[in-house]
PDB file of C-alpha atoms in Angstrom:
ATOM      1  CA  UNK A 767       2.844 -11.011 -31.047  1.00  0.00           C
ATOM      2  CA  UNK A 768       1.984  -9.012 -33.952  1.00  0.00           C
ATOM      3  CA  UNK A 769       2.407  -5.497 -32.465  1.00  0.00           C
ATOM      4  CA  UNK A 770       0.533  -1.963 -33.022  1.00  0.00           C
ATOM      5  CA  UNK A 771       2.323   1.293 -32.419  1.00  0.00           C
ATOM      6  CA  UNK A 772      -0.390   3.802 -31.246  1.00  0.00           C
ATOM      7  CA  UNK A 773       2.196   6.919 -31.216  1.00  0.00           C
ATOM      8  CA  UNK A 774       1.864   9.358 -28.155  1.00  0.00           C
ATOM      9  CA  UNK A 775      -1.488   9.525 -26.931  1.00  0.00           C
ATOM     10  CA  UNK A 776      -3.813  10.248 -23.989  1.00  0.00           C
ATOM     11  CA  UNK A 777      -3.771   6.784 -22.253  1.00  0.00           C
ATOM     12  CA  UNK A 778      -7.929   6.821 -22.519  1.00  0.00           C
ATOM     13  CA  UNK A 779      -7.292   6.742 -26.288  1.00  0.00           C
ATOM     14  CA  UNK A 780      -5.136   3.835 -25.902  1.00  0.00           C
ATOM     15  CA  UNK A 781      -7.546   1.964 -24.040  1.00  0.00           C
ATOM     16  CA  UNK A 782      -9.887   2.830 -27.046  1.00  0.00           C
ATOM     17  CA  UNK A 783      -7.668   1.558 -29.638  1.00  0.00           C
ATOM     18  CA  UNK A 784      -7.406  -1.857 -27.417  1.00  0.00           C
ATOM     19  CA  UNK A 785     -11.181  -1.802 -27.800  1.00  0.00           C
ATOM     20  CA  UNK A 786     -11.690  -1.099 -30.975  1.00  0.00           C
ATOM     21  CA  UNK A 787      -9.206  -3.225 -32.252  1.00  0.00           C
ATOM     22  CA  UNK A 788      -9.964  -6.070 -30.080  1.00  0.00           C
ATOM     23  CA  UNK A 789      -6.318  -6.634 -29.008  1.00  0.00           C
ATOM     24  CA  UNK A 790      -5.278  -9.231 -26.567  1.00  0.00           C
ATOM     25  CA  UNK A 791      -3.920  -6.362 -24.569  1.00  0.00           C
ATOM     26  CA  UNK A 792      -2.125  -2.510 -24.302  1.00  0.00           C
ATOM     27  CA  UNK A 793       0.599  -0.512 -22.463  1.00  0.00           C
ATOM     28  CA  UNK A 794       1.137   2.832 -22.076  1.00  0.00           C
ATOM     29  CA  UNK A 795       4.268   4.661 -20.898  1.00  0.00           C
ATOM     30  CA  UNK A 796       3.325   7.846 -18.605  1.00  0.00           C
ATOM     31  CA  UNK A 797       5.474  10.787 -18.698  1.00  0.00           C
ATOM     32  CA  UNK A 798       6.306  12.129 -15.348  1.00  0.00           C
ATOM     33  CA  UNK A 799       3.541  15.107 -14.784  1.00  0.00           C
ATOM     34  CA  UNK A 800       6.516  17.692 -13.511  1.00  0.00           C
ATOM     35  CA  UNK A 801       6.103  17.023  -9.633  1.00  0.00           C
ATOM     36  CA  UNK A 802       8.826  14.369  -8.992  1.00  0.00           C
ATOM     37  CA  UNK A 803       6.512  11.390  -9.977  1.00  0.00           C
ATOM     38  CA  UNK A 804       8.497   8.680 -11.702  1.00  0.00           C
ATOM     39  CA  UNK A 805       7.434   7.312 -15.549  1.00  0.00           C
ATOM     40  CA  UNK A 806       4.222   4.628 -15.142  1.00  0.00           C
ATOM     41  CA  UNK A 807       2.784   2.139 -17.020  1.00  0.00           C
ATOM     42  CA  UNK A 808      -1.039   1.450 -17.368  1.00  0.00           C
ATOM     43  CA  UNK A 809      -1.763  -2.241 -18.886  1.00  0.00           C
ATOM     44  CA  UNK A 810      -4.522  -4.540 -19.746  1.00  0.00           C
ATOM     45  CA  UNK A 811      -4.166  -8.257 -20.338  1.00  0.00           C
ATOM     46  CA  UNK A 812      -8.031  -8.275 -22.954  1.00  0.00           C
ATOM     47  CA  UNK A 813     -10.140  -5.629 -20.501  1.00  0.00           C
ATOM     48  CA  UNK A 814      -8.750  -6.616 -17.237  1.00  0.00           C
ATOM     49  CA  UNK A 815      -6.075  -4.958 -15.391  1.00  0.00           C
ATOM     50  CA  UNK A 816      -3.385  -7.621 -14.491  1.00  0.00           C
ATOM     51  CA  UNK A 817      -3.110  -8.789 -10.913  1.00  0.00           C
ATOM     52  CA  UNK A 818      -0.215  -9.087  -8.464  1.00  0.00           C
ATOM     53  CA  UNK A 819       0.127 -13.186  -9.758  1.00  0.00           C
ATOM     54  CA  UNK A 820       0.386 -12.185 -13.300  1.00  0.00           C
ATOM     55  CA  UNK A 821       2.954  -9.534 -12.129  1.00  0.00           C
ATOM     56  CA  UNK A 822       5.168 -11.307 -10.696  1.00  0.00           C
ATOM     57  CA  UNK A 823       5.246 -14.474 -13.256  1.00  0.00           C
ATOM     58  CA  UNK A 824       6.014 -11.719 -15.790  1.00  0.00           C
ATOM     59  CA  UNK A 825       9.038 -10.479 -13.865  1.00  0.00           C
ATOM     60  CA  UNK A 826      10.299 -13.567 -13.119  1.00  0.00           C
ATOM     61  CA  UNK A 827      10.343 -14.485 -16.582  1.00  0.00           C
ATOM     62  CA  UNK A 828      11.915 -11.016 -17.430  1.00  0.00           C
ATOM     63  CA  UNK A 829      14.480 -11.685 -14.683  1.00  0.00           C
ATOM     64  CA  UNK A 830      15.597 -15.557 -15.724  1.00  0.00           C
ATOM     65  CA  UNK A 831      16.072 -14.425 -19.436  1.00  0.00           C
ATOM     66  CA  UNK A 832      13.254 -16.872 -20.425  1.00  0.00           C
ATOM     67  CA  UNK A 833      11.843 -14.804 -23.234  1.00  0.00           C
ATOM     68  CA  UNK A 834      12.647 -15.964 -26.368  1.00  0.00           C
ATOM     69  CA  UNK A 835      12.806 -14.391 -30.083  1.00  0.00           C
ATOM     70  CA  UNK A 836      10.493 -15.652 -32.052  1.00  0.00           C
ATOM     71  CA  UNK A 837      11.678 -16.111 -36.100  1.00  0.00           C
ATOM     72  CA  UNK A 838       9.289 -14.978 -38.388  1.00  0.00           C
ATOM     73  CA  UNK A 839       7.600 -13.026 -35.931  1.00  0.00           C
ATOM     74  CA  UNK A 840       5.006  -9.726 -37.629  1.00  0.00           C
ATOM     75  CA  UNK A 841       7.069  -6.619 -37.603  1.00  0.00           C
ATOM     76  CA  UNK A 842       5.670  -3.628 -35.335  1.00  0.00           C
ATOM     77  CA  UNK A 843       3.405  -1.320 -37.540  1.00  0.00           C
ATOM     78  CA  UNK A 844       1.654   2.029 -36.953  1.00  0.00           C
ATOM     79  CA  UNK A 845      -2.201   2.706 -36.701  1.00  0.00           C
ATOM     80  CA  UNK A 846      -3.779   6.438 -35.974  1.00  0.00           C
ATOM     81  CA  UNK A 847      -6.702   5.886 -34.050  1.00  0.00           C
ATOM     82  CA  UNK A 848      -6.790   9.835 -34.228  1.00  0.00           C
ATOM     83  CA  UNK A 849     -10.380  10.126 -36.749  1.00  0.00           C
ATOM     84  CA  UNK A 850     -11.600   6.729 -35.326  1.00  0.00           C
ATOM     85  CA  UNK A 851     -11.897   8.430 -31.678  1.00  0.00           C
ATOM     86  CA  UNK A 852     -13.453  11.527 -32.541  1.00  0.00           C
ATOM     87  CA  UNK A 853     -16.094   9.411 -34.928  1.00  0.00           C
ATOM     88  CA  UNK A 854     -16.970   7.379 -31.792  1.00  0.00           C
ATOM     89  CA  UNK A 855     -17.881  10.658 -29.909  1.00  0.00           C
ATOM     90  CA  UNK A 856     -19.406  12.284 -32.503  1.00  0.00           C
ATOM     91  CA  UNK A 857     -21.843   8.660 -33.186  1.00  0.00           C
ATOM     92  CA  UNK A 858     -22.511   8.487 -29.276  1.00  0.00           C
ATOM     93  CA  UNK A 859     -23.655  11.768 -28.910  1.00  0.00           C
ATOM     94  CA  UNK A 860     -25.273  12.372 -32.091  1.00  0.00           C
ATOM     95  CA  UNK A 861     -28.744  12.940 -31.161  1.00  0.00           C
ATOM     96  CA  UNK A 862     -27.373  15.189 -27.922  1.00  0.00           C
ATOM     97  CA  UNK A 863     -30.349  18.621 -28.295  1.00  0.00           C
ATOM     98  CA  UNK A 864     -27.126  20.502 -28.220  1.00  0.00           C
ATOM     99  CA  UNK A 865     -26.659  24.307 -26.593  1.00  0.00           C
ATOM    100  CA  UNK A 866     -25.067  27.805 -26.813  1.00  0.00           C
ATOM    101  CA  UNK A 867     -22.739  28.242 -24.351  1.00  0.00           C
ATOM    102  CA  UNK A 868     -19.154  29.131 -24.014  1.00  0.00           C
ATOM    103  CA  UNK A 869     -16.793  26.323 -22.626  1.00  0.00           C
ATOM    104  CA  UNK A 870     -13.131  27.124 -21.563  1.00  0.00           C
ATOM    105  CA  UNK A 871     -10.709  24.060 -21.567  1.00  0.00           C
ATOM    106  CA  UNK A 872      -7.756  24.032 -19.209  1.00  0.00           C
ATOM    107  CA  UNK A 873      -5.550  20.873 -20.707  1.00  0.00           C
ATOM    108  CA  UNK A 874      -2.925  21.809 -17.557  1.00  0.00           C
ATOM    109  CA  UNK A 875      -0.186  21.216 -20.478  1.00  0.00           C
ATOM    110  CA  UNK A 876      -0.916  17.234 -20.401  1.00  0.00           C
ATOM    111  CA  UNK A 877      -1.812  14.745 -22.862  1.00  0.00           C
ATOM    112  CA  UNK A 878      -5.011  16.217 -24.028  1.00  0.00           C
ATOM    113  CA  UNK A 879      -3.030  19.857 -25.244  1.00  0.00           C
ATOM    114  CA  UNK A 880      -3.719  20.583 -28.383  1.00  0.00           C
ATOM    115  CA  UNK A 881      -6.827  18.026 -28.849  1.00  0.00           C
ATOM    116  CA  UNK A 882      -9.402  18.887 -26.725  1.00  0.00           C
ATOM    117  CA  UNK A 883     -11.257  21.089 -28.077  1.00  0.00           C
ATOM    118  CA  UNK A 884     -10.593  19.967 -31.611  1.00  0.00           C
ATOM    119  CA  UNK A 885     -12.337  16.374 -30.667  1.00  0.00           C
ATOM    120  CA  UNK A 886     -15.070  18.674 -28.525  1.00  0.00           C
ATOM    121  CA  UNK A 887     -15.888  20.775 -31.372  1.00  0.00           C
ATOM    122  CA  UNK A 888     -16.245  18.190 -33.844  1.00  0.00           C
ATOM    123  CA  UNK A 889     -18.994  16.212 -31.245  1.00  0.00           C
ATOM    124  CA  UNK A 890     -20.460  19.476 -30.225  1.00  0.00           C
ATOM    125  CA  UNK A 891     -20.924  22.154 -32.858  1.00  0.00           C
ATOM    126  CA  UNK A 892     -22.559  24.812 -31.537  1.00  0.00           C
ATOM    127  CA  UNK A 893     -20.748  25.471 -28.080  1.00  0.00           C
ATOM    128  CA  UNK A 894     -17.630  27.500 -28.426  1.00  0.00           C
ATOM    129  CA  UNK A 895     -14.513  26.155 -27.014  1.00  0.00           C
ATOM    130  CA  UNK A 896     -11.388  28.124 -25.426  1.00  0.00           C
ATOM    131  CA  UNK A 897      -8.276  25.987 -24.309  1.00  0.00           C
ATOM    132  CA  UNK A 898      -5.751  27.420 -22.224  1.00  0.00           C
ATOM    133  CA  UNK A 899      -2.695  25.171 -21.447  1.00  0.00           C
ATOM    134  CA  UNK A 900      -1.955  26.366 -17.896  1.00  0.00           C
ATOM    135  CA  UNK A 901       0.224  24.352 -16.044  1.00  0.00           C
ATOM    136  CA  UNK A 902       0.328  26.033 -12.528  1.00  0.00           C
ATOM    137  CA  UNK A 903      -2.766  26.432 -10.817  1.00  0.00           C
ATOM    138  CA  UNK A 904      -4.983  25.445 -12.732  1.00  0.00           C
ATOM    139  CA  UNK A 905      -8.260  25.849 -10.962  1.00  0.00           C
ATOM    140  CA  UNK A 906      -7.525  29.241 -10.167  1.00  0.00           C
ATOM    141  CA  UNK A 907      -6.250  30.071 -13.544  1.00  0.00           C
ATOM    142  CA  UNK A 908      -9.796  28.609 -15.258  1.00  0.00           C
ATOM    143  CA  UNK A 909     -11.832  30.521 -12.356  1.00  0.00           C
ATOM    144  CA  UNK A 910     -10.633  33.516 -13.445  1.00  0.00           C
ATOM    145  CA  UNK A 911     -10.762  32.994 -17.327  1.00  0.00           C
ATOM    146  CA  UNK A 912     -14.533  31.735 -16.799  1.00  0.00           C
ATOM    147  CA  UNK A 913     -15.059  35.442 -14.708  1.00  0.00           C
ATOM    148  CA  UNK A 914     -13.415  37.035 -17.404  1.00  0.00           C
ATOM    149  CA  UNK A 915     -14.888  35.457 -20.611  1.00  0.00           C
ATOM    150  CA  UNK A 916     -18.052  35.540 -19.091  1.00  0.00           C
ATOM    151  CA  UNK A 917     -18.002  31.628 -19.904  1.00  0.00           C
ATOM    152  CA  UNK A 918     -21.080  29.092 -18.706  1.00  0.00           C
ATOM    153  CA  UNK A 919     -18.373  26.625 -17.357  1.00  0.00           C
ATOM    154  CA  UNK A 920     -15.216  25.221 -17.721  1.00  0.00           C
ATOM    155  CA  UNK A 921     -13.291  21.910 -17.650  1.00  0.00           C
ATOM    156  CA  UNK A 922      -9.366  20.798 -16.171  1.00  0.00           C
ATOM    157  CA  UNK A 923      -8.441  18.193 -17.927  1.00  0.00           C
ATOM    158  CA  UNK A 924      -5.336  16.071 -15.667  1.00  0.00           C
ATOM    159  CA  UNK A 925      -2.249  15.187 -16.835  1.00  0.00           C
ATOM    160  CA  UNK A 926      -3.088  11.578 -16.511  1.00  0.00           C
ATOM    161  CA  UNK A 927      -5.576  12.063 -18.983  1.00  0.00           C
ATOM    162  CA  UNK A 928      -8.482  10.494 -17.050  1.00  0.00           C
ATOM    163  CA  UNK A 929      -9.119  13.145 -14.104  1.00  0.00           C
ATOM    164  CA  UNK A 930     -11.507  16.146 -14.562  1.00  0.00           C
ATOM    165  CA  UNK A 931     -12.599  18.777 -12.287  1.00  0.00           C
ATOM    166  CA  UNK A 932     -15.598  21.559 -13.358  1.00  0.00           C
ATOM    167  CA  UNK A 933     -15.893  25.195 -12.828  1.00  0.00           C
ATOM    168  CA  UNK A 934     -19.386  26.818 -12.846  1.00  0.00           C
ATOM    169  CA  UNK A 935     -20.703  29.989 -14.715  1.00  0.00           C
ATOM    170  CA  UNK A 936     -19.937  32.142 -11.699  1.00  0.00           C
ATOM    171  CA  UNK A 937     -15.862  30.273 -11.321  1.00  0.00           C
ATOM    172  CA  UNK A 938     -16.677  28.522  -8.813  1.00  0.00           C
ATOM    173  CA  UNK A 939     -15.342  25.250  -8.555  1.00  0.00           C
ATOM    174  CA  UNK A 940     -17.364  21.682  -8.157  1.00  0.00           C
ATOM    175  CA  UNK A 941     -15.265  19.699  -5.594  1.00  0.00           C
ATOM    176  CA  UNK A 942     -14.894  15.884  -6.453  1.00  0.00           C
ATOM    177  CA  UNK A 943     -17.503  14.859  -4.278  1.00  0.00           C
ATOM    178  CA  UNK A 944     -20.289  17.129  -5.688  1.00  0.00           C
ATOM    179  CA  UNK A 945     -18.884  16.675  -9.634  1.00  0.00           C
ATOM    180  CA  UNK A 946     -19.611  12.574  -8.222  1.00  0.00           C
ATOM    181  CA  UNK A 947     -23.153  13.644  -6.957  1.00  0.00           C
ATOM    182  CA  UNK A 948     -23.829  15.537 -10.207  1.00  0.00           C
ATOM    183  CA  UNK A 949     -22.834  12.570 -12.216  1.00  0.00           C
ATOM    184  CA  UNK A 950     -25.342  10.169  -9.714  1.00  0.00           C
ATOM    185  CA  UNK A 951     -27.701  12.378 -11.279  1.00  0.00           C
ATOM    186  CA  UNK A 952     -26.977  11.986 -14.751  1.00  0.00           C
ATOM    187  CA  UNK A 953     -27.535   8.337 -14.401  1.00  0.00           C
ATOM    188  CA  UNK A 954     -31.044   8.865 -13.037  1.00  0.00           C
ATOM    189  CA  UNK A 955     -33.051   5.707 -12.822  1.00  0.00           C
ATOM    190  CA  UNK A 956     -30.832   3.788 -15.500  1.00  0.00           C
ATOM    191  CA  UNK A 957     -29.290   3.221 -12.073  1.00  0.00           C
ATOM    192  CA  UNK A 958     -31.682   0.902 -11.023  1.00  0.00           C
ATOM    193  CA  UNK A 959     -30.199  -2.780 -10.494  1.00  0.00           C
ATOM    194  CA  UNK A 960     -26.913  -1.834 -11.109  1.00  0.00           C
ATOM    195  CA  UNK A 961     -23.786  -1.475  -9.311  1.00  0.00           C
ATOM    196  CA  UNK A 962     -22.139   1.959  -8.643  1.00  0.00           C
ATOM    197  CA  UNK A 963     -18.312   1.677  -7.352  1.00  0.00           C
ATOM    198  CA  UNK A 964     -16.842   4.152  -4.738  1.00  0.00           C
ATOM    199  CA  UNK A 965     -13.847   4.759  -2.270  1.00  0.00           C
ATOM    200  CA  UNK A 966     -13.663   5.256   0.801  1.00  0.00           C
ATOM    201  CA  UNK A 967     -14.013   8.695   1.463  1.00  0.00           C
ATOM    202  CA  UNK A 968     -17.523   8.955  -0.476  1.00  0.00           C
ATOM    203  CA  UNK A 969     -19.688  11.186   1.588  1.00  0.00           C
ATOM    204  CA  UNK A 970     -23.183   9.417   2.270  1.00  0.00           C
ATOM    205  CA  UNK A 971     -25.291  11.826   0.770  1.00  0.00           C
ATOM    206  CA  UNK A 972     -23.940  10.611  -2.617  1.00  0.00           C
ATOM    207  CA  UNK A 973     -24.440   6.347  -1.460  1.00  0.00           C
ATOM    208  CA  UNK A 974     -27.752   7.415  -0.304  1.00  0.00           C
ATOM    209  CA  UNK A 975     -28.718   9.142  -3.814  1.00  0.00           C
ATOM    210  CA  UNK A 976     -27.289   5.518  -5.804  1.00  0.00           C
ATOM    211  CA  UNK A 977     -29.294   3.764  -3.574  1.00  0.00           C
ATOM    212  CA  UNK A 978     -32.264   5.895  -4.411  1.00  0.00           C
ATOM    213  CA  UNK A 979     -31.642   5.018  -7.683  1.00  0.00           C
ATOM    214  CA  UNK A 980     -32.060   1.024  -7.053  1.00  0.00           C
ATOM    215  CA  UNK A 981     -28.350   0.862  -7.007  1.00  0.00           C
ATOM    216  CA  UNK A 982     -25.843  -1.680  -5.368  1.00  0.00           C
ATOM    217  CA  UNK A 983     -22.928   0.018  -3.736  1.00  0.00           C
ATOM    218  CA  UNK A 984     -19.697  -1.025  -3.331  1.00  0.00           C
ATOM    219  CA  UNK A 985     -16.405   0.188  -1.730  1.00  0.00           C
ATOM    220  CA  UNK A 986     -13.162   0.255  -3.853  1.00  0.00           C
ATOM    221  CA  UNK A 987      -9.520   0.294  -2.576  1.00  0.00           C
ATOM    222  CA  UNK A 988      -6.102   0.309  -4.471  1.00  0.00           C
ATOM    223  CA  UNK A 989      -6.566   3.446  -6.622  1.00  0.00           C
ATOM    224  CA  UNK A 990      -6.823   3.042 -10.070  1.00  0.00           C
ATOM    225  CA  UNK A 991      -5.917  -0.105 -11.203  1.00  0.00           C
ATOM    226  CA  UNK A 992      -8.368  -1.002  -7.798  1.00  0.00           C
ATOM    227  CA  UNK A 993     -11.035   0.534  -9.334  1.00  0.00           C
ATOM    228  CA  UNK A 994     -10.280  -0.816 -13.052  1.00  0.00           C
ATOM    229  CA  UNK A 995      -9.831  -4.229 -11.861  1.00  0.00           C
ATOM    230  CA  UNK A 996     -13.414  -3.759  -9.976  1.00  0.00           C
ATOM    231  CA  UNK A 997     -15.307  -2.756 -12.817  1.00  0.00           C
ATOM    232  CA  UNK A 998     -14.439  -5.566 -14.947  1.00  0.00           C
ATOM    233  CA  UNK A 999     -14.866  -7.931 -12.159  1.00  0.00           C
ATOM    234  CA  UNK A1000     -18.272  -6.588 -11.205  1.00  0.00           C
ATOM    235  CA  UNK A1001     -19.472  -5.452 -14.235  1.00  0.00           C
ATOM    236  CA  UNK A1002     -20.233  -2.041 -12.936  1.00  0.00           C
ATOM    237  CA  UNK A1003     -22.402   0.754 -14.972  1.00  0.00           C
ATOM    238  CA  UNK A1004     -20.250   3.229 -12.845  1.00  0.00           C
ATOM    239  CA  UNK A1005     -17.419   3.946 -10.184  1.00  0.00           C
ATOM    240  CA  UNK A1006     -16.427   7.249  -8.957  1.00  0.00           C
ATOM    241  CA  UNK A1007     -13.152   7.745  -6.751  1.00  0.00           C
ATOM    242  CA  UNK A1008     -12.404  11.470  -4.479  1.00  0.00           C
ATOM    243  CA  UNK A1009      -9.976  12.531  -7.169  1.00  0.00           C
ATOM    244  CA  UNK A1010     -11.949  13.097 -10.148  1.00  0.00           C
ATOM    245  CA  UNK A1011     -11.186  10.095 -11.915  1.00  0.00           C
ATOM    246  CA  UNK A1012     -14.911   8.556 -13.214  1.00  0.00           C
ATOM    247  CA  UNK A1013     -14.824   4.924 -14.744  1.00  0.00           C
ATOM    248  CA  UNK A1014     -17.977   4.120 -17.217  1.00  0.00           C
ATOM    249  CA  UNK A1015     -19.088   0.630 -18.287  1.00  0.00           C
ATOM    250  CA  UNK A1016     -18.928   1.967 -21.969  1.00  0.00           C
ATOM    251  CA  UNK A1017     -15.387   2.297 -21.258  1.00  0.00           C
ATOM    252  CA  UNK A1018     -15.406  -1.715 -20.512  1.00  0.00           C
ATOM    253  CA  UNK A1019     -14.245  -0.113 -16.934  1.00  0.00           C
ATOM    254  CA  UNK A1020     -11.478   2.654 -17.641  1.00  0.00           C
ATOM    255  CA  UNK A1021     -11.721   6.152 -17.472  1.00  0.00           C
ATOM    256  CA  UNK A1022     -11.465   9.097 -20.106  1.00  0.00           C
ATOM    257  CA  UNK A1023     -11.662  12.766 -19.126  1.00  0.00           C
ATOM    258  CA  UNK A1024     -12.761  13.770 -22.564  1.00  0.00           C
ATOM    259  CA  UNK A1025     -15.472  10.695 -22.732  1.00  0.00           C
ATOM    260  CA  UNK A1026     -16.531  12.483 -19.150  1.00  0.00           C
ATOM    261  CA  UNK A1027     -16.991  16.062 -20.524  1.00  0.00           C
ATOM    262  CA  UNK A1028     -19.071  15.233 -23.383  1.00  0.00           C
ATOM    263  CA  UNK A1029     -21.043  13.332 -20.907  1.00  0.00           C
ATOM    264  CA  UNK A1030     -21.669  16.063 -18.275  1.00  0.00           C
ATOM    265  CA  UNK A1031     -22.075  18.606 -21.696  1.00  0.00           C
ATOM    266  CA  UNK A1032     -25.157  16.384 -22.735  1.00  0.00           C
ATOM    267  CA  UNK A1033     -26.261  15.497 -19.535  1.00  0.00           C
ATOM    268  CA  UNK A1034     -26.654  19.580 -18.855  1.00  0.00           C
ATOM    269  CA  UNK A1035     -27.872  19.898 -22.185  1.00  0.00           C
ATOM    270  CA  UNK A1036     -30.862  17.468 -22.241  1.00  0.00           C
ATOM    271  CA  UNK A1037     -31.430  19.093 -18.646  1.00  0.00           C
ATOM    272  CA  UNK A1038     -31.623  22.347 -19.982  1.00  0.00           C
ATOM    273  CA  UNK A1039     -29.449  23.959 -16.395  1.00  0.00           C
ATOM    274  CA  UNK A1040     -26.501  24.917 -16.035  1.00  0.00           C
ATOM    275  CA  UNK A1041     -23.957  23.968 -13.381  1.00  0.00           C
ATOM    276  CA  UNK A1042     -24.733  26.984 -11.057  1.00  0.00           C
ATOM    277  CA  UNK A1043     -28.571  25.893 -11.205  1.00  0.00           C
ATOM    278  CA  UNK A1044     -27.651  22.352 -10.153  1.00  0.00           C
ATOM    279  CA  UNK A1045     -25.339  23.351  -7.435  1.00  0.00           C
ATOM    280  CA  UNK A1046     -28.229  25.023  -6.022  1.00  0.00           C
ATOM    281  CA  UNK A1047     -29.351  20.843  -5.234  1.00  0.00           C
ATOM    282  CA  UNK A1048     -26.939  19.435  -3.898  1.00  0.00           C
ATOM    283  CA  UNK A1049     -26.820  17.894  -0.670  1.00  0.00           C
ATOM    284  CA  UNK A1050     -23.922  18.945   2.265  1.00  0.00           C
ATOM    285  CA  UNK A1051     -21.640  16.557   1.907  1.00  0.00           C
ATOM    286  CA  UNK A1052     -20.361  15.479   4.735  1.00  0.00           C
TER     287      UNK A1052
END
């Protein structure tokens, strides 16, 4: 294999380098996020997430010492994808009307410290971005920082890199299920024969606003590489899980946290509202 080293990186940004280099496939090694959990890996064999059957063939084969050396084989090399991503966000939001508002950042001390609002600024000019790097608490912390700074809303960024929750003008949080609804929204009728992907514990108010939309729905189990595998399978324009994780199409089926933030700060843009205003819409969920 001729093999690409990608550095340390937000996994989304690996999964963009596997795109935009058109590799055969990606890993990335997951620190453990501080609560106990163990080290991860995240995979693709081309887009797809590999299944149980390609899982175990590999382990055999790890297991019976069949891999072999290869002479003559291309030596690893480095590539920063670094420029490349931010480019990509800046060229898909280009036209975006842009707004004034103040954003705070809360990167929770996880892969996206230290970048986030570099790579936001660049795509979004005019809004003014504050990151704090709080890694207790975090809703609470960025509550109280949007209060204080007088802020129009703010962003957590996980440690996995791919989950976001929102805080409101007035620091009040979105829950996952209404950040989902809002996002229903943002599709609008670009909706319409497509397929929207959801667990288990989506609240109807949100199926019934898809299906308003002309969309399919369909029910996802086995967490993230569940709803990864999905999306490629079904080609899905979106899929939405109860943990703030939100997988795109454009992402050929992954998720990125920072992808979803420039998404919600057009989408509120173009809509000239801010998250308090559409709060003020949503459905109970139930």
């Amino acid at each position: 294999m001729s093999v690409v080293n990608l550095g340390s990186l937000p996994t989304p940004m690996v999964y963009y380098a596997a795109r935009r280099t058109h590799a055969d496939g990606c890993a990335a090694i997951c620190v453990p996020n501080g609560n106990g959990s163990p080290f991860t890996l995240k995979w693709l064999i081309g887009e797809t997430v590999p299944d149980a059957e390609q899982v175990d063939v590999l382990k055999k084969t790890v297991e019976n010492g069949e891999e072999k050396a290869v002479n003559g084989a291309p030596e690893m090399r480095s590539l920063d994808v670094t420029y490349d991503y931010v480019a990509w966000l800046q060229d898909t939001w280009f036209d975006s009307p842009g707004m004034k508002a103040q954003v705070v950042l809360d990167t929770c001390g996880g892969p996206w410290s230290g970048r986030a609002r570099r790579y936001l600024q660049a795509v979004f000019p005019k809004l003014v971005f504050t990151e704090l790097g709080n890694d207790e608490e975090p809703t609470q912390t960025i509550a109280e920082e949007v209060d204080r700074t007088r802020a129009h809303l703010g962003f957590i960024l996980g440690k996995d890199g791919g989950q976001l929750s929102v805080v409101d003008g007035y620091g009040i949080p979105y829950d996952p299920a209404e950040l989902n609804w809002l996002l229903i929204q943002s599709f609008g009728l670009s909706l319409q024969g497509e397929v929207f992907l959801h667990d288990s514990l989506c609240p109807p108010a949100i199926l019934q606003s898809a299906v308003r939309f002309g969309a399919a729905t369909q029910e996802v189990s086995g967490g993230d590489a569940g709803f990864r595998r999905a999306m490629s399978v079904s080609s899905a324009i979106f899929g939405a899980d109860s943990t703030g994780h939100h997988y795109f199409r454009a992402l050929c089926g992954n998720n990125d946290a920072l992808f979803t933030t420039c998404w919600i700060l057009d989408f509120l843009a173009h809509g000239n509202r801010t998250l308090a205003k559409y709060r003020e819409t949503i459905p109970v969920m139930r």
